[in-house]
Tab-separated table of C-alpha atoms and ligand atoms in Angstrom:
chain	number	residue	atom	x	y	z
A	1	MET	CA	162.021	-6.612	-35.547
A	2	TRP	CA	164.223	-3.625	-35.930
A	3	GLY	CA	167.683	-4.551	-34.772
A	4	GLY	CA	169.585	-4.369	-38.088
A	5	GLN	CA	171.889	-1.527	-37.189
A	6	PHE	CA	172.150	-2.119	-33.498
A	7	ALA	CA	175.309	-3.923	-32.052
A	8	VAL	CA	174.310	-4.205	-28.372
A	9	GLY	CA	170.922	-4.719	-26.755
A	10	MET	CA	168.950	-2.401	-24.607
A	11	ALA	CA	169.864	-1.552	-21.068
A	12	ASP	CA	167.694	-3.232	-18.488
A	13	THR	CA	166.231	0.047	-17.440
A	14	MET	CA	165.599	0.981	-21.099
A	15	GLN	CA	163.571	-2.226	-21.559
A	16	ARG	CA	161.516	-1.399	-18.487
A	17	ILE	CA	160.695	2.089	-19.490
A	18	ASN	CA	160.147	1.146	-23.094
A	19	ALA	CA	158.044	-1.909	-23.041
A	20	SER	CA	154.257	-1.461	-23.181
A	21	ILE	CA	153.307	-5.163	-23.445
A	22	GLY	CA	152.337	-5.218	-19.647
A	23	PHE	CA	149.286	-3.140	-20.544
A	24	ASP	CA	148.779	-3.024	-24.286
A	25	GLN	CA	148.096	-6.780	-24.433
A	26	LYS	CA	144.621	-5.668	-23.547
A	27	MET	CA	144.251	-4.598	-27.189
A	28	TYR	CA	145.114	-8.079	-28.550
A	29	SER	CA	141.811	-8.751	-30.297
A	30	GLN	CA	141.738	-5.309	-31.886
A	31	ASP	CA	145.436	-5.797	-33.052
A	32	ILE	CA	144.582	-9.125	-34.705
A	33	ALA	CA	141.333	-7.807	-36.312
A	34	GLY	CA	143.326	-4.932	-37.840
A	35	SER	CA	145.968	-7.286	-39.167
A	36	ILE	CA	143.400	-9.570	-40.629
A	37	ALA	CA	141.797	-6.693	-42.496
A	38	HIS	CA	145.092	-5.379	-43.608
A	39	ALA	CA	146.097	-8.728	-44.919
A	40	ALA	CA	142.810	-9.182	-46.759
A	41	MET	CA	143.114	-5.749	-48.326
A	42	LEU	CA	146.704	-6.447	-49.446
A	43	ALA	CA	145.492	-9.538	-51.339
A	44	LYS	CA	142.543	-7.699	-52.849
A	45	VAL	CA	144.886	-5.023	-54.382
A	46	GLY	CA	147.490	-7.588	-55.515
A	47	ILE	CA	150.278	-6.791	-53.016
A	48	LEU	CA	150.033	-10.291	-51.575
A	49	THR	CA	148.884	-13.408	-53.410
A	50	THR	CA	145.609	-14.896	-52.204
A	51	GLN	CA	147.635	-17.917	-50.918
A	52	GLU	CA	149.984	-15.629	-48.849
A	53	SER	CA	147.131	-13.682	-47.428
A	54	GLU	CA	145.195	-16.804	-46.434
A	55	THR	CA	148.289	-18.309	-44.729
A	56	ILE	CA	148.767	-15.045	-42.738
A	57	ILE	CA	145.124	-14.830	-41.790
A	58	ALA	CA	144.944	-18.452	-40.666
A	59	GLY	CA	148.055	-17.909	-38.594
A	60	LEU	CA	146.625	-14.768	-37.038
A	61	ARG	CA	143.489	-16.706	-36.028
A	62	VAL	CA	145.759	-19.363	-34.303
A	63	VAL	CA	147.478	-16.488	-32.373
A	64	LEU	CA	144.089	-15.054	-31.396
A	65	GLN	CA	142.906	-18.374	-30.112
A	66	GLU	CA	146.089	-18.827	-28.079
A	67	MET	CA	145.514	-15.452	-26.469
A	68	GLU	CA	141.875	-16.082	-25.809
A	69	LEU	CA	142.675	-19.414	-24.116
A	70	GLY	CA	145.334	-17.719	-22.071
A	71	MET	CA	147.941	-19.908	-23.643
A	72	PHE	CA	149.970	-17.075	-25.159
A	73	GLU	CA	153.256	-16.173	-23.722
A	74	PHE	CA	153.741	-12.440	-23.833
A	75	LYS	CA	157.428	-11.456	-23.923
A	76	VAL	CA	158.703	-8.211	-22.685
A	77	GLU	CA	161.695	-8.290	-25.016
A	78	LEU	CA	159.203	-7.963	-27.843
A	79	GLU	CA	158.087	-4.671	-26.405
A	80	ASP	CA	154.497	-4.313	-27.356
A	81	ILE	CA	151.388	-6.263	-28.499
A	82	HIS	CA	152.149	-5.624	-32.186
A	83	MET	CA	155.529	-7.316	-32.118
A	84	ASN	CA	154.436	-10.122	-29.799
A	85	VAL	CA	151.702	-10.989	-32.380
A	86	GLU	CA	154.026	-10.744	-35.341
A	87	SER	CA	156.757	-12.712	-33.671
A	88	ARG	CA	154.369	-15.566	-32.818
A	89	LEU	CA	153.058	-15.470	-36.347
A	90	SER	CA	156.473	-15.923	-37.766
A	91	GLU	CA	157.009	-18.956	-35.412
A	92	LEU	CA	153.744	-20.412	-36.754
A	93	ILE	CA	153.971	-19.638	-40.526
A	94	GLY	CA	157.655	-18.735	-41.112
A	95	ASP	CA	159.118	-15.979	-43.216
A	96	ILE	CA	155.914	-15.197	-45.058
A	97	SER	CA	154.719	-13.458	-41.856
A	98	GLY	CA	157.073	-10.692	-42.719
A	99	LYS	CA	154.920	-9.616	-45.569
A	100	LEU	CA	152.164	-8.523	-43.258
A	101	HIS	CA	153.874	-5.348	-42.328
A	102	THR	CA	153.963	-4.126	-45.928
A	103	ALA	CA	152.336	-0.599	-46.302
A	104	ARG	CA	151.925	-0.357	-42.491
A	105	SER	CA	153.771	0.845	-39.456
A	106	ARG	CA	153.333	0.429	-35.802
A	107	ASN	CA	152.280	4.028	-35.737
A	108	ASP	CA	149.101	3.526	-37.729
A	109	GLN	CA	148.680	0.133	-36.183
A	110	VAL	CA	148.653	1.373	-32.521
A	111	ALA	CA	146.443	4.265	-33.578
A	112	LEU	CA	143.994	1.808	-35.017
A	113	ASP	CA	144.079	-0.712	-32.174
A	114	PHE	CA	143.521	1.954	-29.526
A	115	ARG	CA	140.742	3.566	-31.521
A	116	MET	CA	138.975	0.227	-31.807
A	117	PHE	CA	139.443	-0.485	-28.149
A	118	VAL	CA	137.898	2.957	-27.188
A	119	ARG	CA	135.078	2.385	-29.641
A	120	ASP	CA	134.323	-1.048	-28.017
A	121	ALA	CA	134.528	0.542	-24.553
A	122	LEU	CA	132.094	3.254	-25.546
A	123	PHE	CA	129.559	0.668	-26.846
A	124	ALA	CA	129.811	-1.143	-23.592
A	125	MET	CA	129.473	1.943	-21.434
A	126	ASN	CA	126.497	3.087	-23.438
A	127	GLN	CA	124.744	-0.186	-22.575
A	128	GLU	CA	125.868	0.085	-18.885
A	129	LEU	CA	124.224	3.543	-18.779
A	130	THR	CA	121.011	2.249	-20.305
A	131	SER	CA	120.702	-0.100	-17.404
A	132	LEU	CA	121.339	2.714	-14.904
A	133	LEU	CA	118.773	4.878	-16.775
A	134	LEU	CA	116.061	2.128	-16.573
A	135	ALA	CA	116.788	1.623	-12.896
A	136	LEU	CA	116.347	5.362	-12.215
A	137	LEU	CA	113.152	5.406	-14.240
A	138	GLN	CA	111.661	2.444	-12.340
A	139	ARG	CA	112.375	4.080	-8.987
A	140	ALA	CA	111.174	7.402	-10.156
A	141	GLU	CA	107.883	5.978	-11.141
A	142	GLU	CA	107.612	4.144	-7.808
A	143	PHE	CA	108.285	7.496	-5.927
A	144	ALA	CA	106.451	9.938	-8.170
A	145	ASP	CA	104.338	11.147	-5.234
A	146	THR	CA	106.818	10.636	-2.394
A	147	ILE	CA	107.743	14.007	-0.862
A	148	ILE	CA	111.335	14.908	0.006
A	149	PRO	CA	112.784	18.207	0.993
A	150	GLY	CA	114.313	20.118	-1.933
A	151	PHE	CA	117.479	22.008	-1.124
A	152	THR	CA	119.578	24.885	-2.358
A	153	HIS	CA	122.800	25.567	-0.487
A	154	LEU	CA	121.686	22.333	1.347
A	155	GLN	CA	119.186	24.515	3.232
A	156	THR	CA	115.529	23.717	3.080
A	157	ALA	CA	114.045	25.286	-0.027
A	158	GLN	CA	110.787	23.869	-1.231
A	159	PRO	CA	109.368	20.288	-1.043
A	160	VAL	CA	109.826	18.178	-4.216
A	161	THR	CA	109.204	14.563	-4.911
A	162	LEU	CA	111.727	11.786	-4.868
A	163	GLY	CA	110.567	10.866	-8.392
A	164	HIS	CA	111.456	14.285	-9.662
A	165	HIS	CA	114.831	14.234	-7.859
A	166	LEU	CA	115.644	10.839	-9.459
A	167	MET	CA	114.465	12.077	-12.885
A	168	ALA	CA	117.041	14.847	-12.574
A	169	TYR	CA	119.765	12.316	-12.568
A	170	LEU	CA	118.139	10.586	-15.516
A	171	GLU	CA	118.627	13.833	-17.441
A	172	MET	CA	122.359	13.681	-16.677
A	173	VAL	CA	122.523	10.097	-17.826
A	174	ILE	CA	120.728	11.004	-21.052
A	175	ARG	CA	123.363	13.721	-21.741
A	176	ASP	CA	126.148	11.219	-20.784
A	177	LYS	CA	124.809	8.788	-23.392
A	178	GLY	CA	124.515	11.661	-25.884
A	179	ARG	CA	128.184	12.477	-25.439
A	180	ILE	CA	129.068	8.842	-26.074
A	181	GLU	CA	126.940	8.618	-29.126
A	182	SER	CA	128.274	11.826	-30.714
A	183	LEU	CA	131.864	10.799	-29.884
A	184	LEU	CA	131.259	7.419	-31.523
A	185	THR	CA	130.156	9.230	-34.747
A	186	ARG	CA	133.051	11.653	-34.628
A	187	MET	CA	135.847	9.196	-34.015
A	188	ASN	CA	134.736	6.507	-36.386
A	189	GLU	CA	137.489	7.050	-38.878
A	190	CYS	CA	140.251	4.542	-39.740
A	191	PRO	CA	143.894	5.507	-39.276
A	192	LEU	CA	145.230	2.335	-40.921
A	193	GLY	CA	147.223	2.865	-44.018
A	194	ALA	CA	148.645	6.200	-42.892
A	195	ALA	CA	151.676	4.072	-42.290
A	196	ALA	CA	154.529	5.704	-40.369
A	197	LEU	CA	153.243	9.201	-41.066
A	198	ALA	CA	153.212	10.098	-44.765
A	199	GLY	CA	151.120	7.381	-46.324
A	200	THR	CA	152.666	4.678	-48.518
A	201	SER	CA	153.848	4.056	-52.039
A	202	PHE	CA	152.008	0.849	-52.280
A	203	PRO	CA	148.644	0.946	-54.020
A	204	ILE	CA	146.544	0.097	-50.916
A	205	ASP	CA	142.811	0.594	-50.569
A	206	ARG	CA	142.243	2.357	-47.310
A	207	HIS	CA	138.531	2.641	-47.892
A	208	LEU	CA	138.361	-1.166	-47.991
A	209	THR	CA	140.205	-1.625	-44.619
A	210	ALA	CA	138.109	1.093	-43.115
A	211	GLU	CA	134.924	-0.783	-44.247
A	212	LEU	CA	136.159	-4.128	-43.113
A	213	LEU	CA	136.844	-2.710	-39.629
A	214	GLY	CA	133.459	-0.980	-39.399
A	215	PHE	CA	134.674	2.590	-39.831
A	216	ASP	CA	132.723	5.177	-41.802
A	217	HIS	CA	135.803	6.194	-43.792
A	218	PRO	CA	139.512	6.515	-43.507
A	219	CYS	CA	141.158	9.421	-41.608
A	220	ARG	CA	141.744	12.074	-44.184
A	221	ASN	CA	145.244	13.160	-43.338
A	222	SER	CA	148.002	10.713	-42.680
A	223	LEU	CA	149.909	12.904	-40.302
A	224	ASP	CA	146.806	13.592	-38.243
A	225	ALA	CA	145.908	9.871	-38.332
A	226	VAL	CA	148.898	8.621	-36.503
A	227	SER	CA	149.176	11.484	-34.021
A	228	ASP	CA	145.525	12.181	-33.110
A	229	ARG	CA	144.430	11.015	-29.612
A	230	ASP	CA	141.385	13.246	-29.290
A	231	PHE	CA	139.204	10.237	-29.215
A	232	ALA	CA	140.968	9.001	-26.129
A	233	LEU	CA	140.787	12.500	-24.501
A	234	GLU	CA	137.108	12.720	-25.288
A	235	PHE	CA	136.606	9.250	-23.885
A	236	LEU	CA	138.220	10.417	-20.629
A	237	SER	CA	136.288	13.698	-20.615
A	238	THR	CA	132.981	11.835	-21.109
A	239	ALA	CA	133.997	9.349	-18.411
A	240	SER	CA	134.973	12.250	-16.028
A	241	ILE	CA	131.638	14.191	-16.549
A	242	CYS	CA	129.661	11.003	-16.128
A	243	SER	CA	131.433	9.915	-13.052
A	244	MET	CA	131.050	13.420	-11.630
A	245	HIS	CA	127.254	12.847	-11.973
A	246	LEU	CA	127.653	9.428	-10.337
A	247	SER	CA	129.603	10.933	-7.550
A	248	ARG	CA	126.937	13.578	-6.837
A	249	LEU	CA	124.259	10.916	-6.705
A	250	ALA	CA	126.572	8.850	-4.477
A	251	GLU	CA	126.801	11.814	-2.102
A	252	GLU	CA	123.087	12.018	-1.962
A	253	LEU	CA	122.817	8.340	-1.020
A	254	VAL	CA	125.487	8.836	1.695
A	255	ASN	CA	123.442	11.762	3.109
A	256	TRP	CA	120.093	10.152	2.815
A	257	SER	CA	121.244	6.936	4.482
A	258	SER	CA	123.078	8.577	7.384
A	259	THR	CA	121.374	8.195	10.827
A	260	PRO	CA	120.374	11.835	11.361
A	261	TRP	CA	118.693	12.043	7.966
A	262	GLY	CA	117.248	8.499	7.989
A	263	PHE	CA	115.646	8.889	4.504
A	264	ILE	CA	116.715	5.611	2.878
A	265	ARG	CA	118.305	2.388	3.823
A	266	LEU	CA	120.871	0.855	1.400
A	267	SER	CA	120.592	-2.897	1.129
A	268	ASP	CA	122.965	-5.335	2.790
A	269	MET	CA	124.349	-6.022	-0.597
A	270	PHE	CA	125.872	-2.457	-0.886
A	271	SER	CA	126.752	-1.788	2.757
A	272	THR	CA	129.451	-2.852	5.179
A	273	GLY	CA	129.688	-3.192	8.843
A	274	SER	CA	132.245	-1.857	11.259
A	275	SER	CA	134.701	-4.201	13.065
A	276	ILE	CA	134.283	-2.202	16.284
A	277	MET	CA	130.841	-0.499	16.198
A	278	PRO	CA	128.238	-3.235	15.903
A	279	GLN	CA	125.451	-0.776	15.106
A	280	LYS	CA	127.204	0.536	11.908
A	281	ARG	CA	125.919	0.219	8.364
A	282	ASN	CA	128.386	2.023	6.202
A	283	PRO	CA	127.596	3.131	2.639
A	284	ASP	CA	130.977	2.007	1.282
A	285	ALA	CA	129.791	1.405	-2.227
A	286	ALA	CA	128.415	4.849	-2.507
A	287	GLU	CA	131.588	6.363	-1.014
A	288	LEU	CA	133.715	4.423	-3.484
A	289	VAL	CA	131.699	5.645	-6.431
A	290	ARG	CA	132.185	9.192	-5.062
A	291	GLY	CA	135.849	8.607	-4.495
A	292	LYS	CA	136.736	6.873	-7.808
A	293	MET	CA	135.780	10.012	-9.706
A	294	GLY	CA	139.153	11.408	-8.649
A	295	ARG	CA	141.096	8.721	-10.540
A	296	ILE	CA	138.934	8.933	-13.602
A	297	ALA	CA	139.308	12.741	-13.901
A	298	GLY	CA	143.086	12.289	-13.048
A	299	GLY	CA	143.332	10.123	-16.166
A	300	TRP	CA	141.862	12.901	-18.351
A	301	THR	CA	144.328	15.479	-16.915
A	302	SER	CA	147.142	12.982	-17.303
A	303	LEU	CA	146.613	12.370	-20.981
A	304	LEU	CA	145.928	16.061	-21.813
A	305	MET	CA	149.226	16.955	-20.177
A	306	THR	CA	150.984	14.191	-22.159
A	307	MET	CA	149.709	15.433	-25.470
A	308	LYS	CA	150.310	19.177	-24.764
A	309	GLY	CA	153.080	20.468	-26.983
A	310	LEU	CA	153.756	17.269	-28.909
A	311	PRO	CA	154.895	18.056	-32.393
A	312	LEU	CA	153.492	16.070	-35.284
A	313	THR	CA	153.482	13.190	-35.681
A	314	TYR	CA	153.914	10.099	-33.565
A	315	ASN	CA	156.077	10.555	-30.453
A	316	LYS	CA	156.791	7.848	-27.959
A	317	ASP	CA	155.255	9.986	-25.266
A	318	MET	CA	151.939	8.793	-26.712
A	319	GLN	CA	152.457	5.299	-25.433
A	320	GLU	CA	151.404	6.809	-22.110
A	321	ASP	CA	147.956	7.226	-23.610
A	322	LYS	CA	146.655	3.763	-22.858
A	323	GLU	CA	146.880	3.244	-19.060
A	324	PRO	CA	144.737	6.272	-18.155
A	325	VAL	CA	142.061	5.132	-20.565
A	326	PHE	CA	142.164	1.369	-19.417
A	327	GLU	CA	142.067	2.534	-15.867
A	328	ALA	CA	139.236	5.043	-16.368
A	329	TYR	CA	137.273	2.479	-18.291
A	330	GLU	CA	137.562	-0.164	-15.606
A	331	GLN	CA	136.634	2.320	-12.775
A	332	TRP	CA	133.871	4.030	-14.704
A	333	ARG	CA	132.259	0.642	-15.548
A	334	ILE	CA	132.295	-0.590	-11.978
A	335	CYS	CA	130.938	2.671	-10.747
A	336	VAL	CA	127.930	2.607	-13.131
A	337	GLN	CA	127.236	-1.068	-12.337
A	338	VAL	CA	127.341	-0.401	-8.628
A	339	MET	CA	125.200	2.661	-8.881
A	340	THR	CA	122.655	0.730	-10.938
A	341	GLY	CA	122.565	-1.846	-8.166
A	342	MET	CA	122.195	0.714	-5.362
A	343	VAL	CA	119.541	2.737	-7.076
A	344	GLY	CA	117.596	-0.515	-7.772
A	345	ASP	CA	117.379	-1.686	-4.194
A	346	PHE	CA	117.399	1.144	-1.690
A	347	THR	CA	114.373	1.198	0.614
A	348	VAL	CA	112.596	4.428	1.483
A	349	ASN	CA	111.334	5.860	4.841
A	350	ALA	CA	108.667	8.063	3.291
A	351	PRO	CA	107.226	9.371	6.569
A	352	ARG	CA	110.633	10.459	7.691
A	353	MET	CA	111.211	12.302	4.391
A	354	ARG	CA	107.873	13.950	4.600
A	355	GLU	CA	108.464	15.044	8.117
A	356	VAL	CA	111.795	16.699	7.184
A	357	ALA	CA	110.289	18.224	4.041
A	358	ALA	CA	107.712	19.986	6.171
A	359	GLN	CA	110.352	21.599	8.487
A	360	GLY	CA	112.106	24.863	7.933
A	361	TYR	CA	109.076	26.856	6.656
A	362	ALA	CA	109.395	24.901	3.338
A	363	THR	CA	106.095	26.264	2.077
A	364	ALA	CA	106.873	30.012	2.587
A	365	THR	CA	107.011	30.488	-1.125
A	366	ASP	CA	103.519	29.027	-1.400
A	367	LEU	CA	102.378	31.616	1.163
A	368	ALA	CA	103.960	34.472	-0.832
A	369	ASP	CA	102.399	33.201	-3.993
A	370	TRP	CA	98.973	33.014	-2.322
A	371	LEU	CA	99.351	36.661	-1.288
A	372	VAL	CA	100.057	37.594	-4.866
A	373	ARG	CA	97.270	35.559	-6.258
A	374	THR	CA	94.577	36.375	-3.743
A	375	LEU	CA	95.364	39.831	-2.411
A	376	GLN	CA	97.147	41.061	-5.685
A	377	LEU	CA	100.250	42.058	-3.677
A	378	PRO	CA	103.306	42.689	-5.858
A	379	PHE	CA	105.673	39.716	-5.274
A	380	ARG	CA	108.283	41.825	-3.548
A	381	GLN	CA	105.767	42.961	-0.946
A	382	ALA	CA	104.416	39.483	-0.606
A	383	HIS	CA	107.931	38.276	0.023
A	384	HIS	CA	108.304	40.863	2.784
A	385	VAL	CA	105.094	39.982	4.378
A	386	THR	CA	105.858	36.273	4.247
A	387	ALA	CA	109.170	36.908	5.860
A	388	ARG	CA	107.488	38.554	8.788
A	389	ILE	CA	105.047	35.673	9.113
A	390	VAL	CA	107.969	33.249	9.060
A	391	LYS	CA	109.510	35.304	11.983
A	392	ALA	CA	106.201	35.022	13.838
A	393	ALA	CA	106.125	31.315	13.341
A	394	ASN	CA	109.722	31.098	14.459
A	395	GLU	CA	108.808	32.990	17.563
A	396	ALA	CA	105.721	30.831	18.206
A	397	GLY	CA	107.887	27.705	17.750
A	398	CYS	CA	105.793	26.174	14.960
A	399	GLU	CA	105.644	25.609	11.319
A	400	LEU	CA	103.578	27.894	8.999
A	401	VAL	CA	100.798	25.370	8.666
A	402	ASP	CA	100.377	25.368	12.427
A	403	LEU	CA	100.509	29.167	12.931
A	404	PRO	CA	97.119	30.497	14.245
A	405	LEU	CA	95.332	32.697	11.804
A	406	ALA	CA	95.204	35.604	14.331
A	407	LEU	CA	99.000	35.748	14.385
A	408	MET	CA	99.162	35.894	10.555
A	409	GLN	CA	96.488	38.579	10.558
A	410	GLU	CA	98.714	40.665	12.872
A	411	VAL	CA	101.108	40.879	10.029
A	412	GLU	CA	98.436	41.058	7.189
A	413	PRO	CA	94.838	41.509	8.273
A	414	ARG	CA	93.406	40.376	4.889
A	415	ILE	CA	94.691	36.819	5.182
A	416	THR	CA	91.944	34.255	5.512
A	417	GLN	CA	91.441	30.664	6.614
A	418	GLU	CA	91.796	29.690	2.958
A	419	VAL	CA	95.610	30.219	3.120
A	420	TYR	CA	96.057	26.966	4.970
A	421	GLY	CA	95.056	25.166	1.774
A	422	VAL	CA	98.452	26.053	0.193
A	423	LEU	CA	100.665	25.467	3.241
A	424	THR	CA	100.943	21.706	3.230
A	425	VAL	CA	103.824	20.076	1.495
A	426	GLU	CA	101.381	18.037	-0.623
A	427	ALA	CA	99.634	21.059	-1.846
A	428	SER	CA	102.963	22.749	-2.615
A	429	VAL	CA	104.221	19.927	-4.623
A	430	ALA	CA	100.924	19.394	-6.515
A	431	SER	CA	100.744	23.107	-7.446
A	432	ARG	CA	104.141	23.071	-9.314
A	433	GLN	CA	102.703	22.149	-12.645
A	434	SER	CA	104.857	24.289	-14.890
A	435	PHE	CA	106.738	22.307	-17.547
A	436	GLY	CA	109.570	20.487	-15.920
A	437	GLY	CA	108.096	21.143	-12.426
A	438	THR	CA	107.921	18.695	-9.495
A	439	SER	CA	104.092	18.191	-9.523
A	440	PRO	CA	103.504	14.364	-9.819
A	441	VAL	CA	101.455	15.020	-12.934
A	442	ARG	CA	104.494	16.541	-14.697
A	443	VAL	CA	106.900	13.800	-13.265
A	444	ARG	CA	104.658	11.046	-14.554
A	445	GLU	CA	104.667	12.756	-17.999
A	446	ALA	CA	108.459	12.995	-17.945
A	447	ILE	CA	108.625	9.324	-17.092
A	448	ALA	CA	106.252	8.376	-19.892
A	449	ALA	CA	108.309	10.432	-22.327
A	450	ALA	CA	111.560	8.659	-21.243
A	451	ARG	CA	109.876	5.294	-21.414
A	452	ALA	CA	108.716	6.043	-25.043
A	453	THR	CA	112.482	6.663	-25.973
A	454	TYR	CA	114.272	4.125	-23.757
A	455	GLY	CA	111.743	1.366	-23.371
A	456	PRO	CA	110.076	-0.316	-20.412
B	1	LIG	N1	154.017	0.644	-28.094
B	1	LIG	C1	153.833	1.773	-28.969
B	1	LIG	C2	152.716	2.650	-28.471
B	1	LIG	O1	152.006	2.304	-27.681
B	1	LIG	C3	153.524	1.277	-30.368
B	1	LIG	C4	154.040	2.252	-31.370
B	1	LIG	C5	155.430	2.342	-31.473
B	1	LIG	N2	155.869	3.078	-32.578
B	1	LIG	C6	157.148	3.470	-32.736
B	1	LIG	N3	157.451	4.135	-33.724
B	1	LIG	N4	158.032	3.160	-31.792
B	1	LIG	O2	152.560	3.771	-28.779
């Protein structure tokens, strides 16, 4: 394709470091779609005859079919997907294939292919995340009243509901989808026609190719068009943030399903046994979702480092852009799919959750609030009084709800029997009706609002 001035071929090691066909063949359908649009445009503006363009397009369709059927022989000597396609095209239709590369370069071609690949991947991930979101929504509805301990510092804080807890993850998924959607809008510009870097002397119609390929408009600056990889970086950052969310939820599932906690049971479909300990049920799927986040975020760091300090415009370093994205896409996708499966079918031990939620003086804040409301104590003072009652309960070896009134009155004589009404976990949860709070009333409203946007 470019051998005119070269007397000897590449060193073996050069071929190995240089060739990208081993991985960029993943972009074959994008590459051929780009070439078809380019050939159609070249005919429209009169650079190719209709006949030439049609011959090229028909040939490209044959190449596409061979690839789809797995009948195509990718050749490492042909370096990358672009040259593999063009070489096969020339075998199929002869010299006329050489006209396809008019007013184009591999630099704008690879920028186009990769952008379309990332765009397709974002569409697919947005759908995967919708499935996860709907699974979370369904379980949140099911457990809108189910009490679990709420933690800060992983120390018992206040009781919440499992529905509320799952809806917190739903918020994260909504933001992840928002990042995908805003990235899709921002990146939907077509680099094709920037040619090597400076544009072309041929009278091409970049607006037409952009439109044919579903872009909003052509990239405005040819130098930027061939050297920009922000879309790939943003894909990786979006994947990293989302998989960080998945890894946090995975960690909750690992905790909840462990024997001492005993909150949930992950289904057989997402657990494994041990080859030595017959009683074991290991949450491998959740652990892998937690673990794979490292690779995904590693991809982000990797491409960021590759791009740092590259002068305009295309540099071969940029061939290192694809593998981190392909890898992150594959891992991100399986993580979302597995999480959707696990969320959908774990079973809950509600009595155990309630039991733990009621431990550790979880309703101490409710007692302090009662002192503020009923005895008009300033909150700081109520906090102090409550702490002393907690200490008394600790010494008596019981929870607040079981502490005899007389012992409470030793700390604060004005406390009455009525206080017990706020000390159960049910009362605590029901009382938290502020907007966004854990009260089942609010959780059901949040679920209804999400259903209105994302469907049943
Ligand atoms: N395989 C190359 C890549 O992935 C294609 C572009 C090559 N361009 C060039 N001028 N050598 O980036």
